[in-house]
Amino acid sequence: MTSLPTADPYLPGHGDPSWSATHYALDLDYDLVSNRLAGTAVIQAVADEDITRVVLDLAHLQVQKVTVDGKAPAKWAHRDHRLVLTLKREVRSGQAFAVQVKYAGRPRPVVLAPHGDAGWEELSDGVIVAGQPHGAPSWFPCNDRPDDKAPYSISVTAAQNYTVVANGALVGRTRRGSGETWRYEQDEPMASYLATVQIGRYRLVEDDGDGIPILGAVPEGAMAGYTRSFGRQREMLDYFSEAFGPYPFGRYTAVITDDALEIPLESQSLSTFGRNYLTGRWEEVRLVAHELAHQWFGNAVTLRQWKDIWLHEGFACYAEWLWSEAGGYESCDTHARRHHARLARLGKDLVLADPGPAMMFDDRVYKRGALTLHALRLTVGDETFFRLLRTWVARHDGGTVTTADFEALAAEVVGTDLSGLFDAWLRGLPLPALP
Ligand SMILES: [Zn+2]
Protein backbone atom coordinates (compact mmCIF):
# COMPACT_ATOMS: atom_id res chain seq x y z
CA MET A 1 0.00 0.00 0.00
CA THR A 2 1.32 3.40 -0.94
CA SER A 3 1.36 6.07 1.74
CA LEU A 4 -1.48 8.54 2.08
CA PRO A 5 -1.06 12.09 0.82
CA THR A 6 -0.38 15.31 2.70
CA ALA A 7 -1.33 18.37 0.65
CA ASP A 8 0.32 20.99 2.86
CA PRO A 9 3.28 20.37 5.19
CA TYR A 10 1.65 22.59 7.83
CA LEU A 11 -1.26 20.09 8.06
CA PRO A 12 0.26 16.60 8.03
CA GLY A 13 -2.22 13.90 7.06
CA HIS A 14 -4.76 16.26 5.47
CA GLY A 15 -5.68 16.83 1.82
CA ASP A 16 -5.23 14.96 -1.44
CA PRO A 17 -3.56 16.99 -4.22
CA SER A 18 -4.52 14.47 -6.94
CA TRP A 19 -8.11 15.72 -7.27
CA SER A 20 -10.18 18.84 -6.58
CA ALA A 21 -13.73 19.39 -5.40
CA THR A 22 -16.00 21.48 -7.61
CA HIS A 23 -19.09 21.41 -5.34
CA TYR A 24 -20.06 20.12 -1.90
CA ALA A 25 -23.68 19.34 -0.98
CA LEU A 26 -24.01 18.54 2.72
CA ASP A 27 -27.32 17.29 4.07
CA LEU A 28 -27.10 17.03 7.85
CA ASP A 29 -29.41 15.99 10.64
CA TYR A 30 -28.28 16.91 14.14
CA ASP A 31 -29.66 15.96 17.54
CA LEU A 32 -28.47 18.46 20.14
CA VAL A 33 -29.39 16.29 23.12
CA SER A 34 -27.31 13.27 22.11
CA ASN A 35 -24.76 15.14 19.94
CA ARG A 36 -25.53 12.80 17.07
CA LEU A 37 -24.85 13.94 13.54
CA ALA A 38 -26.13 12.01 10.52
CA GLY A 39 -25.09 13.27 7.12
CA THR A 40 -24.92 12.70 3.42
CA ALA A 41 -22.20 14.47 1.49
CA VAL A 42 -22.22 14.64 -2.29
CA ILE A 43 -18.91 15.88 -3.62
CA GLN A 44 -18.57 16.83 -7.27
CA ALA A 45 -14.92 16.52 -8.18
CA VAL A 46 -12.39 16.54 -10.97
CA ALA A 47 -9.18 14.54 -11.27
CA ASP A 48 -5.99 16.64 -11.42
CA GLU A 49 -3.96 13.64 -12.63
CA ASP A 50 -4.83 10.09 -13.67
CA ILE A 51 -6.13 8.50 -10.46
CA THR A 52 -7.26 5.12 -9.21
CA ARG A 53 -7.58 6.27 -5.62
CA VAL A 54 -9.44 9.10 -3.90
CA VAL A 55 -8.55 10.10 -0.34
CA LEU A 56 -11.00 12.11 1.79
CA ASP A 57 -10.54 13.52 5.28
CA LEU A 58 -13.18 12.51 7.83
CA ALA A 59 -12.55 12.20 11.57
CA HIS A 60 -14.38 10.26 14.29
CA LEU A 61 -17.61 9.69 12.35
CA GLN A 62 -18.65 6.30 10.97
CA VAL A 63 -19.01 5.82 7.23
CA GLN A 64 -22.10 3.80 6.28
CA LYS A 65 -22.09 3.88 2.51
CA VAL A 66 -19.90 5.22 -0.29
CA THR A 67 -20.61 5.52 -3.99
CA VAL A 68 -18.57 6.90 -6.87
CA ASP A 69 -20.70 8.03 -9.80
CA GLY A 70 -23.62 6.17 -8.26
CA LYS A 71 -21.87 2.82 -7.86
CA ALA A 72 -19.89 1.15 -5.12
CA PRO A 73 -16.12 1.66 -5.53
CA ALA A 74 -13.83 -1.39 -5.83
CA LYS A 75 -13.25 -0.96 -2.11
CA TRP A 76 -13.12 1.64 0.61
CA ALA A 77 -11.49 1.83 4.02
CA HIS A 78 -11.82 4.41 6.78
CA ARG A 79 -9.19 4.72 9.47
CA ASP A 80 -7.07 7.40 11.16
CA HIS A 81 -9.24 10.23 9.82
CA ARG A 82 -8.79 9.18 6.17
CA LEU A 83 -11.44 7.65 3.93
CA VAL A 84 -9.63 5.89 1.10
CA LEU A 85 -11.59 4.89 -2.00
CA THR A 86 -10.11 2.49 -4.53
CA LEU A 87 -11.77 3.14 -7.88
CA LYS A 88 -13.07 0.42 -10.19
CA ARG A 89 -11.33 2.08 -13.08
CA GLU A 90 -8.97 4.95 -13.58
CA VAL A 91 -10.30 8.48 -13.76
CA ARG A 92 -8.23 10.41 -16.26
CA SER A 93 -6.82 13.83 -15.51
CA GLY A 94 -9.47 16.48 -16.15
CA GLN A 95 -12.39 14.05 -15.88
CA ALA A 96 -15.25 14.75 -13.49
CA PHE A 97 -16.61 12.30 -10.94
CA ALA A 98 -18.99 12.39 -7.98
CA VAL A 99 -18.52 10.83 -4.56
CA GLN A 100 -21.41 10.29 -2.18
CA VAL A 101 -20.73 9.44 1.47
CA LYS A 102 -23.38 8.56 4.03
CA TYR A 103 -22.08 8.85 7.59
CA ALA A 104 -23.10 9.33 11.20
CA GLY A 105 -21.73 9.58 14.71
CA ARG A 106 -20.85 11.92 17.53
CA PRO A 107 -18.71 14.74 16.17
CA ARG A 108 -15.92 16.27 18.23
CA PRO A 109 -12.94 18.51 17.49
CA VAL A 110 -9.97 17.15 15.55
CA VAL A 111 -6.71 17.26 17.48
CA LEU A 112 -3.56 17.83 15.43
CA ALA A 113 -0.16 18.79 16.80
CA PRO A 114 1.01 21.51 17.05
CA HIS A 115 -2.31 23.23 16.32
CA GLY A 116 -4.45 21.81 19.13
CA ASP A 117 -8.13 21.15 18.44
CA ALA A 118 -10.46 22.57 15.79
CA GLY A 119 -13.83 21.77 14.31
CA TRP A 120 -17.28 20.77 15.54
CA GLU A 121 -17.63 21.79 19.16
CA GLU A 122 -20.54 21.47 21.57
CA LEU A 123 -21.45 24.55 23.59
CA SER A 124 -23.58 24.62 26.75
CA ASP A 125 -26.66 24.83 24.54
CA GLY A 126 -25.64 24.67 20.92
CA VAL A 127 -22.79 24.08 18.52
CA ILE A 128 -20.07 25.99 16.74
CA VAL A 129 -17.67 24.84 14.05
CA ALA A 130 -14.31 26.60 14.36
CA GLY A 131 -12.57 25.00 11.42
CA GLN A 132 -9.24 26.80 11.17
CA PRO A 133 -6.96 25.26 10.18
CA HIS A 134 -7.73 21.52 10.38
CA GLY A 135 -11.29 21.15 11.77
CA ALA A 136 -13.35 20.53 8.62
CA PRO A 137 -13.02 16.70 8.76
CA SER A 138 -14.78 16.76 12.14
CA TRP A 139 -18.14 17.17 10.41
CA PHE A 140 -17.94 16.30 6.72
CA PRO A 141 -15.77 14.28 4.34
CA CYS A 142 -13.62 16.72 2.40
CA ASN A 143 -10.42 17.35 0.54
CA ASP A 144 -8.97 19.35 3.42
CA ARG A 145 -6.53 21.71 1.76
CA PRO A 146 -6.93 25.50 1.57
CA ASP A 147 -6.25 25.74 -2.17
CA ASP A 148 -9.24 23.60 -3.11
CA LYS A 149 -12.14 26.04 -3.06
CA ALA A 150 -15.65 25.09 -4.14
CA PRO A 151 -19.25 26.30 -3.75
CA TYR A 152 -21.32 24.62 -1.02
CA SER A 153 -24.96 23.75 -0.37
CA ILE A 154 -25.48 23.12 3.35
CA SER A 155 -28.74 21.81 4.75
CA VAL A 156 -29.10 21.25 8.50
CA THR A 157 -32.08 19.85 10.38
CA ALA A 158 -32.24 20.58 14.12
CA ALA A 159 -34.86 21.06 16.83
CA GLN A 160 -37.33 23.84 16.08
CA ASN A 161 -36.44 26.17 18.93
CA TYR A 162 -32.87 26.59 17.63
CA THR A 163 -31.44 28.86 14.97
CA VAL A 164 -29.01 27.39 12.47
CA VAL A 165 -26.52 29.64 10.69
CA ALA A 166 -24.24 28.32 7.94
CA ASN A 167 -22.25 29.87 5.09
CA GLY A 168 -23.92 31.90 2.39
CA ALA A 169 -27.55 32.81 1.82
CA LEU A 170 -30.47 31.26 3.69
CA VAL A 171 -32.62 29.91 0.86
CA GLY A 172 -35.18 27.88 2.78
CA ARG A 173 -36.63 26.97 6.17
CA THR A 174 -38.96 23.98 6.38
CA ARG A 175 -40.66 22.63 9.47
CA ARG A 176 -41.31 18.92 9.74
CA GLY A 177 -42.43 17.26 13.00
CA SER A 178 -40.33 18.67 15.83
CA GLY A 179 -37.49 19.63 13.52
CA GLU A 180 -36.69 22.47 11.19
CA THR A 181 -34.47 22.29 8.13
CA TRP A 182 -32.33 25.31 7.28
CA ARG A 183 -30.90 25.42 3.74
CA TYR A 184 -27.94 27.62 2.87
CA GLU A 185 -26.24 28.24 -0.47
CA GLN A 186 -22.65 29.45 -0.57
CA ASP A 187 -22.21 30.25 -4.26
CA GLU A 188 -18.75 31.81 -4.03
CA PRO A 189 -15.98 29.19 -3.80
CA MET A 190 -14.93 28.38 -0.24
CA ALA A 191 -11.99 26.61 1.39
CA SER A 192 -12.99 23.64 3.57
CA TYR A 193 -11.69 25.23 6.78
CA LEU A 194 -14.08 28.18 6.28
CA ALA A 195 -17.19 25.99 6.09
CA THR A 196 -19.24 26.18 9.27
CA VAL A 197 -22.47 25.43 11.07
CA GLN A 198 -23.58 27.40 14.12
CA ILE A 199 -26.56 26.24 16.17
CA GLY A 200 -27.98 28.04 19.19
CA ARG A 201 -30.99 29.75 20.71
CA TYR A 202 -30.39 32.91 18.72
CA ARG A 203 -32.56 35.74 17.57
CA LEU A 204 -31.61 36.78 14.05
CA VAL A 205 -31.51 40.56 13.82
CA GLU A 206 -30.78 42.53 10.67
CA ASP A 207 -29.56 46.11 10.60
CA ASP A 208 -31.65 48.60 8.66
CA GLY A 209 -28.83 50.02 6.53
CA ASP A 210 -28.72 49.95 2.74
CA GLY A 211 -26.55 47.52 0.83
CA ILE A 212 -25.13 44.21 2.00
CA PRO A 213 -27.40 42.70 4.72
CA ILE A 214 -25.63 42.67 8.10
CA LEU A 215 -27.10 40.19 10.55
CA GLY A 216 -26.56 39.28 14.15
CA ALA A 217 -27.35 35.89 15.67
CA VAL A 218 -27.82 37.11 19.23
CA PRO A 219 -28.65 35.12 22.36
CA GLU A 220 -31.26 36.08 24.93
CA GLY A 221 -30.43 39.26 26.84
CA ALA A 222 -27.41 40.22 24.71
CA MET A 223 -28.94 42.88 22.44
CA ALA A 224 -27.54 45.87 24.35
CA GLY A 225 -24.03 44.39 24.32
CA TYR A 226 -24.38 43.46 20.66
CA THR A 227 -25.17 47.10 19.89
CA ARG A 228 -22.19 48.26 21.97
CA SER A 229 -19.56 46.13 20.22
CA PHE A 230 -21.13 45.49 16.80
CA GLY A 231 -23.20 48.65 16.31
CA ARG A 232 -20.75 50.21 13.84
CA GLN A 233 -20.33 47.22 11.51
CA ARG A 234 -22.23 49.07 8.75
CA GLU A 235 -19.70 51.93 8.91
CA MET A 236 -16.84 49.40 9.01
CA LEU A 237 -18.18 47.50 6.01
CA ASP A 238 -18.65 50.71 4.04
CA TYR A 239 -15.15 51.90 4.95
CA PHE A 240 -13.51 48.56 4.08
CA SER A 241 -15.46 48.46 0.81
CA GLU A 242 -13.90 51.82 -0.09
CA ALA A 243 -10.42 50.72 0.97
CA PHE A 244 -10.38 47.12 -0.33
CA GLY A 245 -13.15 47.04 -2.97
CA PRO A 246 -16.73 45.73 -2.77
CA TYR A 247 -17.64 43.32 0.04
CA PRO A 248 -17.11 39.90 -1.57
CA PHE A 249 -20.21 38.01 -0.36
CA GLY A 250 -23.98 38.46 -0.32
CA ARG A 251 -24.35 39.01 3.43
CA TYR A 252 -22.43 39.12 6.69
CA THR A 253 -23.49 37.60 10.01
CA ALA A 254 -21.92 37.95 13.44
CA VAL A 255 -22.84 34.99 15.64
CA ILE A 256 -22.66 35.73 19.36
CA THR A 257 -22.55 32.52 21.36
CA ASP A 258 -24.16 32.41 24.78
CA ASP A 259 -20.91 30.88 26.07
CA ALA A 260 -17.68 32.84 26.45
CA LEU A 261 -15.13 31.96 23.75
CA GLU A 262 -11.39 32.38 24.06
CA ILE A 263 -11.01 33.94 20.61
CA PRO A 264 -13.36 34.98 17.81
CA LEU A 265 -13.07 33.24 14.44
CA GLU A 266 -13.89 34.01 10.85
CA SER A 267 -15.78 31.69 8.53
CA GLN A 268 -16.95 32.54 5.03
CA SER A 269 -19.70 35.20 5.16
CA LEU A 270 -19.89 35.06 8.98
CA SER A 271 -17.84 35.26 12.16
CA THR A 272 -18.27 33.80 15.63
CA PHE A 273 -17.73 35.66 18.90
CA GLY A 274 -18.29 34.67 22.50
CA ARG A 275 -20.54 36.58 24.84
CA ASN A 276 -17.40 38.00 26.44
CA TYR A 277 -17.02 40.45 23.50
CA LEU A 278 -19.94 42.72 24.27
CA THR A 279 -18.63 45.59 26.40
CA GLY A 280 -17.75 47.80 23.43
CA ARG A 281 -14.10 48.36 24.41
CA TRP A 282 -11.48 48.86 21.70
CA GLU A 283 -9.94 45.43 22.43
CA GLU A 284 -13.26 43.87 21.32
CA VAL A 285 -14.13 46.35 18.56
CA ARG A 286 -10.73 45.77 16.94
CA LEU A 287 -11.58 42.07 16.63
CA VAL A 288 -15.00 42.91 15.15
CA ALA A 289 -13.05 44.81 12.46
CA HIS A 290 -10.45 42.03 12.19
CA GLU A 291 -12.96 39.24 11.52
CA LEU A 292 -14.92 41.38 9.06
CA ALA A 293 -11.70 42.18 7.16
CA HIS A 294 -11.04 38.44 6.78
CA GLN A 295 -13.98 38.33 4.37
CA TRP A 296 -11.66 40.06 1.89
CA PHE A 297 -8.32 38.72 3.12
CA GLY A 298 -8.56 34.99 3.79
CA ASN A 299 -12.04 34.16 2.56
CA ALA A 300 -12.38 35.83 -0.86
CA VAL A 301 -8.60 35.81 -1.41
CA THR A 302 -7.25 32.63 0.19
CA LEU A 303 -3.72 31.42 0.74
CA ARG A 304 -2.61 28.48 -1.39
CA GLN A 305 -0.30 27.21 1.34
CA TRP A 306 -0.56 27.75 5.08
CA LYS A 307 2.97 29.15 5.25
CA ASP A 308 1.56 32.34 3.70
CA ILE A 309 -0.79 32.91 6.66
CA TRP A 310 0.47 36.51 6.94
CA LEU A 311 -1.59 37.22 3.79
CA HIS A 312 -4.64 36.66 6.03
CA GLU A 313 -3.58 37.72 9.51
CA GLY A 314 -1.23 40.60 8.65
CA PHE A 315 -3.89 42.14 6.41
CA ALA A 316 -6.73 41.63 8.93
CA CYS A 317 -4.57 43.13 11.68
CA TYR A 318 -3.75 46.12 9.48
CA ALA A 319 -7.49 46.53 8.87
CA GLU A 320 -7.91 46.92 12.67
CA TRP A 321 -5.49 49.85 12.63
CA LEU A 322 -7.17 51.35 9.58
CA TRP A 323 -10.57 51.14 11.27
CA SER A 324 -9.08 52.63 14.44
CA GLU A 325 -8.20 55.78 12.54
CA ALA A 326 -11.37 55.87 10.41
CA GLY A 327 -13.56 55.17 13.44
CA GLY A 328 -12.11 57.98 15.54
CA TYR A 329 -9.81 55.90 17.76
CA GLU A 330 -6.00 56.17 17.64
CA SER A 331 -4.29 56.75 14.29
CA CYS A 332 -3.03 53.83 12.22
CA ASP A 333 0.51 55.15 12.52
CA THR A 334 0.26 55.26 16.34
CA HIS A 335 -0.70 51.57 16.43
CA ALA A 336 2.12 50.76 13.98
CA ARG A 337 4.82 52.58 15.95
CA ARG A 338 3.68 51.11 19.28
CA HIS A 339 3.66 47.54 17.93
CA HIS A 340 6.96 48.11 16.16
CA ALA A 341 8.52 49.10 19.50
CA ARG A 342 6.98 46.01 21.16
CA LEU A 343 8.17 43.64 18.42
CA ALA A 344 11.65 45.13 18.64
CA ARG A 345 11.85 43.80 22.21
CA LEU A 346 10.60 40.28 21.35
CA GLY A 347 12.51 37.25 20.08
CA LYS A 348 13.62 37.31 16.45
CA ASP A 349 13.20 33.68 15.45
CA LEU A 350 10.20 34.05 13.16
CA VAL A 351 10.27 34.25 9.35
CA LEU A 352 7.06 35.98 8.33
CA ALA A 353 6.68 34.26 4.95
CA ASP A 354 7.20 30.77 6.45
CA PRO A 355 6.78 30.86 10.26
CA GLY A 356 6.37 27.09 10.64
CA PRO A 357 3.21 25.29 11.79
CA ALA A 358 3.88 25.86 15.50
CA MET A 359 4.09 29.65 15.06
CA MET A 360 1.61 30.25 12.24
CA PHE A 361 -0.84 31.92 14.65
CA ASP A 362 1.85 33.61 16.75
CA ASP A 363 0.97 37.24 17.45
CA ARG A 364 4.18 38.30 15.70
CA VAL A 365 2.78 36.98 12.38
CA TYR A 366 -0.17 39.33 12.82
CA LYS A 367 1.79 42.38 13.92
CA ARG A 368 4.85 42.02 11.68
CA GLY A 369 2.46 41.28 8.79
CA ALA A 370 0.55 44.49 9.48
CA LEU A 371 3.82 46.41 9.87
CA THR A 372 4.98 45.09 6.48
CA LEU A 373 1.90 46.67 4.92
CA HIS A 374 2.46 49.89 6.84
CA ALA A 375 6.08 50.05 5.65
CA LEU A 376 4.89 49.43 2.10
CA ARG A 377 2.25 52.16 2.41
CA LEU A 378 4.74 54.68 3.78
CA THR A 379 7.09 53.80 0.90
CA VAL A 380 4.63 54.04 -2.00
CA GLY A 381 2.05 56.52 -0.70
CA ASP A 382 -1.64 56.14 0.13
CA GLU A 383 -3.06 56.34 -3.38
CA THR A 384 -0.81 53.59 -4.76
CA PHE A 385 -1.07 51.44 -1.63
CA PHE A 386 -4.87 51.29 -1.59
CA ARG A 387 -4.99 50.82 -5.35
CA LEU A 388 -2.70 47.82 -4.82
CA LEU A 389 -5.02 46.37 -2.14
CA ARG A 390 -8.11 46.84 -4.33
CA THR A 391 -6.34 45.32 -7.35
CA TRP A 392 -5.20 42.39 -5.18
CA VAL A 393 -8.76 41.60 -4.12
CA ALA A 394 -10.30 42.23 -7.53
CA ARG A 395 -7.79 40.05 -9.34
CA HIS A 396 -7.87 37.12 -6.91
CA ASP A 397 -11.46 37.21 -5.58
CA GLY A 398 -12.61 33.58 -5.34
CA GLY A 399 -9.11 32.26 -5.91
CA THR A 400 -5.93 31.39 -4.06
CA VAL A 401 -2.65 33.27 -3.74
CA THR A 402 0.98 33.13 -2.61
CA THR A 403 3.34 35.70 -1.15
CA ALA A 404 5.12 35.74 -4.53
CA ASP A 405 1.82 36.73 -6.17
CA PHE A 406 1.55 39.72 -3.82
CA GLU A 407 5.13 40.79 -4.45
CA ALA A 408 4.63 40.51 -8.21
CA LEU A 409 1.43 42.55 -8.11
CA ALA A 410 3.08 45.17 -5.90
CA ALA A 411 5.93 45.50 -8.42
CA GLU A 412 3.37 45.79 -11.24
CA VAL A 413 1.17 48.39 -9.52
CA VAL A 414 3.96 50.43 -7.95
CA GLY A 415 6.29 50.19 -10.94
CA THR A 416 9.51 50.12 -8.90
CA ASP A 417 11.69 47.41 -7.41
CA LEU A 418 10.42 46.56 -3.91
CA SER A 419 12.45 43.38 -3.44
CA GLY A 420 14.65 44.98 -0.74
CA LEU A 421 11.63 45.93 1.34
CA PHE A 422 9.93 42.54 0.94
CA ASP A 423 13.13 40.55 1.55
CA ALA A 424 13.75 42.39 4.81
CA TRP A 425 10.18 42.18 6.16
CA LEU A 426 9.11 38.78 4.84
CA ARG A 427 12.27 36.68 4.81
CA GLY A 428 14.71 38.39 7.17
CA LEU A 429 14.89 37.78 10.91
CA PRO A 430 15.76 41.29 12.20
CA LEU A 431 12.93 43.79 12.46
CA PRO A 432 13.45 46.48 9.79
CA ALA A 433 12.96 50.12 10.76
CA LEU A 434 9.73 51.80 9.67
CA PRO A 435 10.24 54.45 6.95
ZN1 LIG B 1 -7.48 36.60 12.03
mmCIF file with all atom_site columns, C-alpha atoms and ligand atoms in Angstrom, residues 132 264-266 290-291 294 312-313 316-317 320 361 366, ligand 1:
data_model
loop_
_atom_site.group_PDB
_atom_site.id
_atom_site.type_symbol
_atom_site.label_atom_id
_atom_site.label_alt_id
_atom_site.label_comp_id
_atom_site.label_asym_id
_atom_site.label_entity_id
_atom_site.label_seq_id
_atom_site.pdbx_PDB_ins_code
_atom_site.Cartn_x
_atom_site.Cartn_y
_atom_site.Cartn_z
_atom_site.occupancy
_atom_site.B_iso_or_equiv
_atom_site.pdbx_formal_charge
_atom_site.auth_seq_id
_atom_site.auth_comp_id
_atom_site.auth_asym_id
_atom_site.auth_atom_id
_atom_site.pdbx_PDB_model_num
ATOM   1  C  CA . GLN A 1 132 ? -9.239  26.805 11.174 1.00 0.00 ? 132 GLN A CA 1
ATOM   2  C  CA . PRO A 1 264 ? -13.359 34.985 17.805 1.00 0.00 ? 264 PRO A CA 1
ATOM   3  C  CA . LEU A 1 265 ? -13.069 33.242 14.444 1.00 0.00 ? 265 LEU A CA 1
ATOM   4  C  CA . GLU A 1 266 ? -13.892 34.006 10.847 1.00 0.00 ? 266 GLU A CA 1
ATOM   5  C  CA . HIS A 1 290 ? -10.451 42.032 12.191 1.00 0.00 ? 290 HIS A CA 1
ATOM   6  C  CA . GLU A 1 291 ? -12.959 39.235 11.518 1.00 0.00 ? 291 GLU A CA 1
ATOM   7  C  CA . HIS A 1 294 ? -11.039 38.441 6.778  1.00 0.00 ? 294 HIS A CA 1
ATOM   8  C  CA . HIS A 1 312 ? -4.642  36.656 6.031  1.00 0.00 ? 312 HIS A CA 1
ATOM   9  C  CA . GLU A 1 313 ? -3.581  37.725 9.507  1.00 0.00 ? 313 GLU A CA 1
ATOM   10 C  CA . ALA A 1 316 ? -6.735  41.632 8.926  1.00 0.00 ? 316 ALA A CA 1
ATOM   11 C  CA . CYS A 1 317 ? -4.567  43.129 11.680 1.00 0.00 ? 317 CYS A CA 1
ATOM   12 C  CA . GLU A 1 320 ? -7.907  46.922 12.668 1.00 0.00 ? 320 GLU A CA 1
ATOM   13 C  CA . PHE A 1 361 ? -0.837  31.923 14.653 1.00 0.00 ? 361 PHE A CA 1
ATOM   14 C  CA . TYR A 1 366 ? -0.168  39.329 12.818 1.00 0.00 ? 366 TYR A CA 1
HETATM 15 ZN ZN . ZN  B 2 .   ? -7.476  36.600 12.026 1.00 0.00 ? 1   ZN  B ZN 1
#
